[in-house]
Each structure stands twice: as C-alpha cells, then as structure tokens.
mmCIF file of C-alpha atoms and ligand atoms in Angstrom:
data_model
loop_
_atom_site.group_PDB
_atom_site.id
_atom_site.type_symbol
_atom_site.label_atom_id
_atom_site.label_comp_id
_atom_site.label_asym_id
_atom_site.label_seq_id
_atom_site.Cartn_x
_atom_site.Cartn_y
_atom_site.Cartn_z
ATOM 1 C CA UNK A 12 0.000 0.000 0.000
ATOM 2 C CA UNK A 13 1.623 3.535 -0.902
ATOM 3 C CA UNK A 14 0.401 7.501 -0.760
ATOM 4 C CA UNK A 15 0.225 8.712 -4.303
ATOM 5 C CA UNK A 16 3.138 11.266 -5.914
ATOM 6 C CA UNK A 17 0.544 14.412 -4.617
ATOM 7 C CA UNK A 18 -0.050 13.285 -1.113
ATOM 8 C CA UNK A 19 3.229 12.296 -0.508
ATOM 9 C CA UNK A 20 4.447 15.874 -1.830
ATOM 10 C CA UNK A 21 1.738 17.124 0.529
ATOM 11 C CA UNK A 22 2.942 15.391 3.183
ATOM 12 C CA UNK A 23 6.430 16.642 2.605
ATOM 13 C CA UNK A 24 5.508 20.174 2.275
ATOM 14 C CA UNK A 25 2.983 20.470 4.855
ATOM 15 C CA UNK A 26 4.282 18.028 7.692
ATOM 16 C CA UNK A 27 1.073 15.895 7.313
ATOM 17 C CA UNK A 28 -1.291 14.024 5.601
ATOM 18 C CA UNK A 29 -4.870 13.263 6.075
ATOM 19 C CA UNK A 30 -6.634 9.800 4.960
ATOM 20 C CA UNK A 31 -10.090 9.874 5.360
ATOM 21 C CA UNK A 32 -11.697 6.344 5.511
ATOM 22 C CA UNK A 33 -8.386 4.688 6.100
ATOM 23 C CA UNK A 34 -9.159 2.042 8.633
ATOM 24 C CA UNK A 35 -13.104 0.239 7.970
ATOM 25 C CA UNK A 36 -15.641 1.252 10.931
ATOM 26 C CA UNK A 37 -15.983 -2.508 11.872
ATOM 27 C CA UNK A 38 -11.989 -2.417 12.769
ATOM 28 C CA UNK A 39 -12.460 1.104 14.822
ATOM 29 C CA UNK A 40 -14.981 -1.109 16.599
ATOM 30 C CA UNK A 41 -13.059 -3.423 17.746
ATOM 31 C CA UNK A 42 -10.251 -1.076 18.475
ATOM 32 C CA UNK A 43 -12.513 0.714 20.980
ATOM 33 C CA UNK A 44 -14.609 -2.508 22.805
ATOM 34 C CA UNK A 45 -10.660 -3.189 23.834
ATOM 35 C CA UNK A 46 -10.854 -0.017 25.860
ATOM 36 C CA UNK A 47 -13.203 -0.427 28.264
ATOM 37 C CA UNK A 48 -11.078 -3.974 28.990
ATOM 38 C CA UNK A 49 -7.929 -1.891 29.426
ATOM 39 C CA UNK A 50 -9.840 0.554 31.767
ATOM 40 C CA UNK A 51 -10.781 -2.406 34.086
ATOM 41 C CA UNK A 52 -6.919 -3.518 34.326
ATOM 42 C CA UNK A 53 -4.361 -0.975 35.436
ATOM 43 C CA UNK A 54 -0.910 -1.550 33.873
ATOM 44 C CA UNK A 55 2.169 0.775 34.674
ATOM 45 C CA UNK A 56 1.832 2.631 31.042
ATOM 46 C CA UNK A 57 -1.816 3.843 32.043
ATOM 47 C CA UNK A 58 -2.183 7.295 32.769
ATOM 48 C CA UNK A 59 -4.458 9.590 34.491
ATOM 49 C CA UNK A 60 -5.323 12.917 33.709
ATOM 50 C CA UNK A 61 -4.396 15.466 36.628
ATOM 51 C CA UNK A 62 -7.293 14.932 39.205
ATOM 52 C CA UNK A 63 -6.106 11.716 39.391
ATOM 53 C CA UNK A 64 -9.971 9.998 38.457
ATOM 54 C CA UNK A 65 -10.130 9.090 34.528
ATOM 55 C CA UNK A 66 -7.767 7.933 31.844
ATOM 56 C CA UNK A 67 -5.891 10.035 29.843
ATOM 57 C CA UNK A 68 -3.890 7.661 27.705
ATOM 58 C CA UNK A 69 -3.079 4.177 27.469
ATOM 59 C CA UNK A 70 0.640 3.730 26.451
ATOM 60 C CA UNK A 71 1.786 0.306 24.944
ATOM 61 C CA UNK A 72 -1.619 -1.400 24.193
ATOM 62 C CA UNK A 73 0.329 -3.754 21.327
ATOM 63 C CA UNK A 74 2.460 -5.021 23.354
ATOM 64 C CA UNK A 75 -0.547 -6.986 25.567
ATOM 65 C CA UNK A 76 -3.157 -7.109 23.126
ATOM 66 C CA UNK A 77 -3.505 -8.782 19.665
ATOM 67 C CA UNK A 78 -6.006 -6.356 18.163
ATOM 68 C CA UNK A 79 -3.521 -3.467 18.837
ATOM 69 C CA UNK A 80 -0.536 -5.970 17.849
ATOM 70 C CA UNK A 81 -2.492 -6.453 14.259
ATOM 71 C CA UNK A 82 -3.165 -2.737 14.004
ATOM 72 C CA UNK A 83 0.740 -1.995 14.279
ATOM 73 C CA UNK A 84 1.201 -4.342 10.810
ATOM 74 C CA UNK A 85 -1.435 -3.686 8.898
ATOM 75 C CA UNK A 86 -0.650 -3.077 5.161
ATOM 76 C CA UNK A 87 -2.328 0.289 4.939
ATOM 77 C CA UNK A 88 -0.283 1.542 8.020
ATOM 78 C CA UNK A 89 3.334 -0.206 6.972
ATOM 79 C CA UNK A 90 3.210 0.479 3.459
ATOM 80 C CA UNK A 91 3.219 4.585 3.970
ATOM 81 C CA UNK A 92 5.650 4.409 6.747
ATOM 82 C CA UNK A 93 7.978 2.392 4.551
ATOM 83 C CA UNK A 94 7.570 4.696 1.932
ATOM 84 C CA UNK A 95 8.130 7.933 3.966
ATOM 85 C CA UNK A 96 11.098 6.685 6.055
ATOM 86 C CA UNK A 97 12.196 5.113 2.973
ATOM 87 C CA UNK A 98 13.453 1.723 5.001
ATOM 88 C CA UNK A 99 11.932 -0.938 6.831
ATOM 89 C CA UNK A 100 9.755 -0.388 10.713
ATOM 90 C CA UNK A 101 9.617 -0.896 13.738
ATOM 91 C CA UNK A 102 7.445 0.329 16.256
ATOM 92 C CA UNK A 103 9.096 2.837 18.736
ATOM 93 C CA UNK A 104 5.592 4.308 20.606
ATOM 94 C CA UNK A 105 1.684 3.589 20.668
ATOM 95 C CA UNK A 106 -0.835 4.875 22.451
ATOM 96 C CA UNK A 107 -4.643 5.277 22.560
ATOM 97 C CA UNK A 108 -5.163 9.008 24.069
ATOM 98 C CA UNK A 109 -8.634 9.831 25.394
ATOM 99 C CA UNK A 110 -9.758 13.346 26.125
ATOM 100 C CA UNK A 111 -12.867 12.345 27.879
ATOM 101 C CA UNK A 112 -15.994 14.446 27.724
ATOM 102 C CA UNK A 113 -15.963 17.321 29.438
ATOM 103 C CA UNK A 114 -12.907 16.717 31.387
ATOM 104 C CA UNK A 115 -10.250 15.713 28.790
ATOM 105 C CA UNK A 116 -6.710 18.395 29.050
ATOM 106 C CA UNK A 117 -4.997 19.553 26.653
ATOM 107 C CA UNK A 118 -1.787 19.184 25.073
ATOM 108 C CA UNK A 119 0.497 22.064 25.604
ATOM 109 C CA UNK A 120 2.240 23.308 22.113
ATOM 110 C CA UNK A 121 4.945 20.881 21.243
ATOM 111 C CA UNK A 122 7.486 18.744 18.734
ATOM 112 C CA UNK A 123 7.646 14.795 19.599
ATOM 113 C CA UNK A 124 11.236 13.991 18.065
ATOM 114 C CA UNK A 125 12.440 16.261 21.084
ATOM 115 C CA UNK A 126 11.483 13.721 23.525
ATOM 116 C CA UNK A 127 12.336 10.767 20.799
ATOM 117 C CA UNK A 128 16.447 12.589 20.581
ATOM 118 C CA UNK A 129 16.634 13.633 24.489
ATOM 119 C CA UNK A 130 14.914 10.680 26.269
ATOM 120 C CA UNK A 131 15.765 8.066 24.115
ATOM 121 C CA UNK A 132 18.772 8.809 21.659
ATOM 122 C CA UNK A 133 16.915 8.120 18.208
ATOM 123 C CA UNK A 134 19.980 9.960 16.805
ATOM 124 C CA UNK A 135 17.870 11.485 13.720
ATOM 125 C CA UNK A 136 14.033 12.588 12.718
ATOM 126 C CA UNK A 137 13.761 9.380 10.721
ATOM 127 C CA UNK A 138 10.625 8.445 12.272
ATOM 128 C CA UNK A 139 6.892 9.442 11.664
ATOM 129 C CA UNK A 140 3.412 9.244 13.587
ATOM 130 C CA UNK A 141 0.015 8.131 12.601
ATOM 131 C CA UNK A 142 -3.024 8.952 13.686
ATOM 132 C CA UNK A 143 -6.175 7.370 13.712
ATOM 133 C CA UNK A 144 -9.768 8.390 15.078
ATOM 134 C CA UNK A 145 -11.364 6.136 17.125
ATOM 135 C CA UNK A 146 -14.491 8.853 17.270
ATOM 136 C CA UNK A 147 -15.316 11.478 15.014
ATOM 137 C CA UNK A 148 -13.329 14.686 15.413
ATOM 138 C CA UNK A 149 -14.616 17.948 15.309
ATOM 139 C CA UNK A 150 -14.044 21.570 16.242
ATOM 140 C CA UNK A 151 -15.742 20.943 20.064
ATOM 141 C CA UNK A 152 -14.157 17.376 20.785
ATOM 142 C CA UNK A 153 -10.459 18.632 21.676
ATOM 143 C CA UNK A 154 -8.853 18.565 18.001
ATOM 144 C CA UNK A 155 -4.820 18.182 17.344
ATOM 145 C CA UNK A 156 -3.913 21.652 15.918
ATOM 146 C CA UNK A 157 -1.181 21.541 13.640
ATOM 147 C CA UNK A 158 1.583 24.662 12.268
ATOM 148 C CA UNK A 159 1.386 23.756 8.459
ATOM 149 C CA UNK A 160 5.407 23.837 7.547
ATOM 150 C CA UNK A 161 6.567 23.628 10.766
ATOM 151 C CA UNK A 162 8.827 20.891 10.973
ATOM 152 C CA UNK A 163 10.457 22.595 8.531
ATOM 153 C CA UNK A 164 12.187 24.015 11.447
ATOM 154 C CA UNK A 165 13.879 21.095 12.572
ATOM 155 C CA UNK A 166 13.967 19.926 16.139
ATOM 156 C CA UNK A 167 13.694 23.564 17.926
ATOM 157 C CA UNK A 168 15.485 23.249 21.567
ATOM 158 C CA UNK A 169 13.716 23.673 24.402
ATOM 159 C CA UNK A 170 14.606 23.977 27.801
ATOM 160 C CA UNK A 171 12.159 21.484 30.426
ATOM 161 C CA UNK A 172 9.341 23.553 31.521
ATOM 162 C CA UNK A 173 9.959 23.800 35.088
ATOM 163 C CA UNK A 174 6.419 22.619 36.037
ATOM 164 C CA UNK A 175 6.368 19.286 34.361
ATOM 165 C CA UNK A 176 6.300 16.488 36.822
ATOM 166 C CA UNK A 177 9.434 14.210 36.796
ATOM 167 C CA UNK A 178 10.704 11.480 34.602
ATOM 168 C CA UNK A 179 8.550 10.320 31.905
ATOM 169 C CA UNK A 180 5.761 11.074 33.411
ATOM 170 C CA UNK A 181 5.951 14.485 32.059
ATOM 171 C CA UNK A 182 6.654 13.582 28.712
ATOM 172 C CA UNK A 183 2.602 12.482 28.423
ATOM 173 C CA UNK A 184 0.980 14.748 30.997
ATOM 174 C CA UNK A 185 -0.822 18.189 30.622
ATOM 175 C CA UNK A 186 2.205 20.239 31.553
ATOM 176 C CA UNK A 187 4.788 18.564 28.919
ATOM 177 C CA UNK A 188 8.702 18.561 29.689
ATOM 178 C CA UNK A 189 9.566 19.989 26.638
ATOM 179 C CA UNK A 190 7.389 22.830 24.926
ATOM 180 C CA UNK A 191 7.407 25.850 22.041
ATOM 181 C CA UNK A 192 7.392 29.161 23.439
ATOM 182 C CA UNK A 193 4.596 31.492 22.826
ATOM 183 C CA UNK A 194 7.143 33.463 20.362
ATOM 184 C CA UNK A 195 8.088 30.916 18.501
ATOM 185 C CA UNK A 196 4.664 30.250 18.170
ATOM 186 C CA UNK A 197 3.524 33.118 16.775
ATOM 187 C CA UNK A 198 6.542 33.479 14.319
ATOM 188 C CA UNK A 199 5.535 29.917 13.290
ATOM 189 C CA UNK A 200 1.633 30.209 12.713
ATOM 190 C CA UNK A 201 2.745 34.023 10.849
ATOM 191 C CA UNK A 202 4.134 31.839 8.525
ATOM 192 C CA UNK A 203 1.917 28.789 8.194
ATOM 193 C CA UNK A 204 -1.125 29.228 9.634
ATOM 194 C CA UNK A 205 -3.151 26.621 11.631
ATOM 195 C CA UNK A 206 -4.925 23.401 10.951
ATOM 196 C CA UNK A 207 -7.589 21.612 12.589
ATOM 197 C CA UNK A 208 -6.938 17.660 12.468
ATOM 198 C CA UNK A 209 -10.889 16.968 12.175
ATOM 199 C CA UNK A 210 -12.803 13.721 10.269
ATOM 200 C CA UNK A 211 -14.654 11.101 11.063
ATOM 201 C CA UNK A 212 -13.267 7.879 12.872
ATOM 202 C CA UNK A 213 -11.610 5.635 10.623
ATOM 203 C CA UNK A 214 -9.966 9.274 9.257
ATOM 204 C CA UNK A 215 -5.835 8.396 9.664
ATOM 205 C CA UNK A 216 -3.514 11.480 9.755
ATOM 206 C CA UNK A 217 0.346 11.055 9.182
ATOM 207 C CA UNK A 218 2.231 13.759 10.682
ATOM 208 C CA UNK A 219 6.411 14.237 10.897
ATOM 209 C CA UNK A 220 8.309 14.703 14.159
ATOM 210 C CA UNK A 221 9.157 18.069 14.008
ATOM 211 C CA UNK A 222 5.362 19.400 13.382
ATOM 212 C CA UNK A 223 4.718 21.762 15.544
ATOM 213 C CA UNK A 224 1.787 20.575 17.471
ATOM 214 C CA UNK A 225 -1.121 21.321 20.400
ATOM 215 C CA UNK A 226 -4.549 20.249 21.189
ATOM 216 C CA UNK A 227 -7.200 22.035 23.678
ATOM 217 C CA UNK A 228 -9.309 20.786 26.416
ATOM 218 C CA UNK A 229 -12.701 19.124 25.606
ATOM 219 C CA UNK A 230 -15.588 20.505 27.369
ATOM 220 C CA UNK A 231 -17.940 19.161 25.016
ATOM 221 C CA UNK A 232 -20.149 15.983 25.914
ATOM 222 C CA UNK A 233 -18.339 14.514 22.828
ATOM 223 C CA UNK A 234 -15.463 12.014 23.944
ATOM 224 C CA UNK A 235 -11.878 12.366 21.491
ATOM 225 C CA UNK A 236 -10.282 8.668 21.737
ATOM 226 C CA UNK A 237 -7.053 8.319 18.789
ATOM 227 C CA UNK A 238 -4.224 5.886 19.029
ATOM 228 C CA UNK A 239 -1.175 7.420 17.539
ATOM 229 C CA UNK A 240 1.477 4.728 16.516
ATOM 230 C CA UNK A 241 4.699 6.208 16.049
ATOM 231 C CA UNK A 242 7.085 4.164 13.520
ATOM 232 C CA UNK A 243 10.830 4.140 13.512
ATOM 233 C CA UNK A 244 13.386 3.369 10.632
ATOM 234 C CA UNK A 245 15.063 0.529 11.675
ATOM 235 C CA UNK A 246 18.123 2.352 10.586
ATOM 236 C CA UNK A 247 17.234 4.910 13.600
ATOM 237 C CA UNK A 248 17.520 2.854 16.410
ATOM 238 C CA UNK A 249 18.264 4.867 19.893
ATOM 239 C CA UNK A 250 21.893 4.552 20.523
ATOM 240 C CA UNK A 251 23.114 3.108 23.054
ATOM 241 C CA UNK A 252 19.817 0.833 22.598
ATOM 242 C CA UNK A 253 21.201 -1.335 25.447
ATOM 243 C CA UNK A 254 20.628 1.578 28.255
ATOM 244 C CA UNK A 255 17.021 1.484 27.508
ATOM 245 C CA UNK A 256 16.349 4.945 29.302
ATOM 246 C CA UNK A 257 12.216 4.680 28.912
ATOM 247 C CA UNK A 258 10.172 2.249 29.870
ATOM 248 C CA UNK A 259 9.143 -0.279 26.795
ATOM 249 C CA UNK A 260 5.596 1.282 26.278
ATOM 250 C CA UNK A 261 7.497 4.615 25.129
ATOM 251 C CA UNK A 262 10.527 2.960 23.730
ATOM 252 C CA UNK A 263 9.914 0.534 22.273
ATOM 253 C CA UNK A 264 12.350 -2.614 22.557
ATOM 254 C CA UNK A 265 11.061 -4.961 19.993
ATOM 255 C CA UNK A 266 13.024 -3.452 17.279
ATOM 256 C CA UNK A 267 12.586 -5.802 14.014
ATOM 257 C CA UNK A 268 11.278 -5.247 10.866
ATOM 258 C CA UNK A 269 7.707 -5.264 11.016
ATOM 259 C CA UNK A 270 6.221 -7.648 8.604
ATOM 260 C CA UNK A 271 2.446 -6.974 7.411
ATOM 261 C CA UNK A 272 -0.559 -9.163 8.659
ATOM 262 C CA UNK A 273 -4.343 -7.837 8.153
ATOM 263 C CA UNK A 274 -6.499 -9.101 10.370
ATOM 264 C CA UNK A 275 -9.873 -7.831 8.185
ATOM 265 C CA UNK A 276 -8.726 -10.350 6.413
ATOM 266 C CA UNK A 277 -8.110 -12.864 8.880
ATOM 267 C CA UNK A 278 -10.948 -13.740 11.000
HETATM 268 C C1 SIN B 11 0.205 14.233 21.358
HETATM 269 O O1 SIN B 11 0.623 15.314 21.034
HETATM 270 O O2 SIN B 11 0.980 13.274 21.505
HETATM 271 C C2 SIN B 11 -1.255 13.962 21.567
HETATM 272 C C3 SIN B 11 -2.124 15.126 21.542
HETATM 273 C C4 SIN B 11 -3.567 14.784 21.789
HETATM 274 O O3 SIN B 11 -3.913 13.646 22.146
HETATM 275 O O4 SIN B 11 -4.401 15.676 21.612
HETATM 276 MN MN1 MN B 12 2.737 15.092 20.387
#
C-alpha cells in the first residue's frame, strides 16, 4: 500500500497528511470494545489525567493485546511508513489518548522527536506518527492543531518547563517537559497558519516529528479517543539501545522489521 506522488508531496511540504476512511468502521470497533477492557486492568503505562480519576492515555496497548498488535502491521499503516522513512519499521511508541468528555486536558504546544532525541537517543528525525480516530473529530471534541510547515524548522530546543512532573511522566501529561514558546509560536503560525486535524473515525492522519503541534481541552459531551502509533526506521535505532532509558511502552524494545498481517482479512 503507498500515498500517491501528490499526497506524498503534501505530506512533505505540509508536515502531514490526512486519509479519510483509512481504517473500515468494523476495525475502529473493535479497536474501541478493547478499551473499556484496558480501563478495568491498570498496567504501569496507564495514565491519568491530573485529578487523578479518569484515563488520559493508554501507552503500549500492542504489546498486551492482539487487536492493537495487528493494528501496528497492517498493510495500509506499513506500506506509507515504509515509503516515507524510505526503510523498513519498527514500532518505537503507541498509544490510545482519550480526552474524555468534558474533562479531557490539553496538550500544551509541542514537537515529539524532542522527547524521541533527548529521552531516548533516536539519533535522527527518521521516524513518523500516525493517527487514527477512534471517534469522530470535530471543532468541540479537543482537536490536534497543527503549524502547516513547521517541521520545517527542525527539532527547535527547548529547555524542560519547570512545572512538568518528573521522569517520563511528564513527557505524556498536561504540563509537557519539553514545549514551544509562545514566540516561537507566533513566528511559526505568521508563517503557516493553523490546521484543525478533524474527520470522522476511521480518518488516519500522518504527521512528521518536528510538526509543531497542540490540542485544547474538551468541554464538550463529545469524547476524542485516537491511538497514535509512532514508527521508527530501523536504521534509527536509539543509541546506546542497550541503556534502555524509557520504559518499553514509550521505547519501544522490539526493534525488528515489522512484517504486514491484516487481520480484516483474517478472521
Ligand atoms: C500528542 O501530542 O501526543 C497527543 C495530543 C492529543 O492527544 O491531543
Ligand atoms: Mn505530540
């Protein structure tokens, strides 16, 4: 499977790609019964949002369940990532993020090859995210805002924000260890302009490591669930793999060529 000569120039130009209809509404299904599952069975890479009461993100669901373990290889997903890291994967992160109604927090204005390069030594930006809506995004539900062109910055360097809890914790909380200043911000969105990441569920966006990126709290009554898988080059292991500096369900250890398997297909 492979983005055609446009999108991919898209993708290149802009920092991401959208794919409406990517992934069939009978596999979003079954993506989502797992959560409620997960919810019931506390593992260290589940996280809470500040008061401490609901879910904010579930880190590492492949690794303990086969319906995210098929996700991670399916054609649709591997081909592209191939293709735009030009080299076979692997899978460094995944994640299902919630934003609950009403009470979901937002994601503070970011980059996510900063934490890749400083936490874990993936020496170079050969690595890309997808996206995938579990529910149907729109303006209300807490949306990813994207800088169009921003990653065209490179890796901007940022010192830790001096609220951010500890440890990795505050790589995935609500006051992130490593953020974009406000004037940066501006200077960025002067230049490119904003983009709402909004579609229905099954709606896959690609988006580069260096894209400049945010996403507000969700007051609405509308829940925002997306699992963002974040492919590596196998070229682009972290050095020094053998220190392992993050736990498995943000760096990932399994570090082989992914090979496809479809489970639409399959059962
Ligand atoms: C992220 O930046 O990793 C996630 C943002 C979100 O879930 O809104
Ligand atoms: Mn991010």
């Amino acid at each position: 499977m492979k983005i055609n000569k446009s999108d991919l120039n898209s993708y290149l130009e802009n920092g991401f790609l959208v794919q409406p209809n990517l992934i069939s509404l009978e596999e979003i299904q079954r993506l989502v019964d797992c959560l409620n599952d997960f919810s019931k069975t506390p593992k260290p890479g589940h996280v809470l949002e500040n008061e401490g009461k609901i879910y904010r993100a579930f880190h590492g669901c492949h690794l303990y369940d086969d319906t995210y373990n098929a996700l991670i290889r399916k054609p649709e997903l591997l081909g592209p990532a191939r293709q735009i890291l030009n080299d076979d994967v692997y899978i460094h992160q995944l994640k299902v993020n919630l934003k609950q109604a009403f009470s979901g927090e937002l994601w503070p204005w970011h980059q996510d090859y900063i934490y890749w390069r400083n936490e874990d030594k993936v020496p170079t930006n050969a690595i890309v995210s997808v996206m995938i809506f579990l529910d149907d995004i729109t303006e209300f539900n807490g949306p990813l805002y994207f800088i169009p062109g921003s990653h065209q910055a490179g890796c901007i360097d940022s010192d830790k924000a001096i609220d951010a809890p500890e440890g990795w914790e505050g790589n995935v909380s609500s006051s992130l260890t490593y953020q974009v200043s406000e004037s940066q911000i501006t200077s960025l969105v002067d230049k490119g302009g904003l983009f709402s990441a909004i579609g229905k569920k099954g709606t896959a966006v690609w988006f580069d490591g260096n894209l400049v990126h945010a996403s507000p709290q969700n007051i609405s009554p509308f829940q925002r669930r997306i699992a963002i898988l974040t492919y590596n080059a196998v070229s682009n292991v972290p050095l020094d793999a053998h220190i392992d500096r993050r736990p498995a369900f943000l760096n990932g250890r399994d570090r082989q060529p992914l090979v496809e398997f479809d489970l639409a297909t399959s059962v």
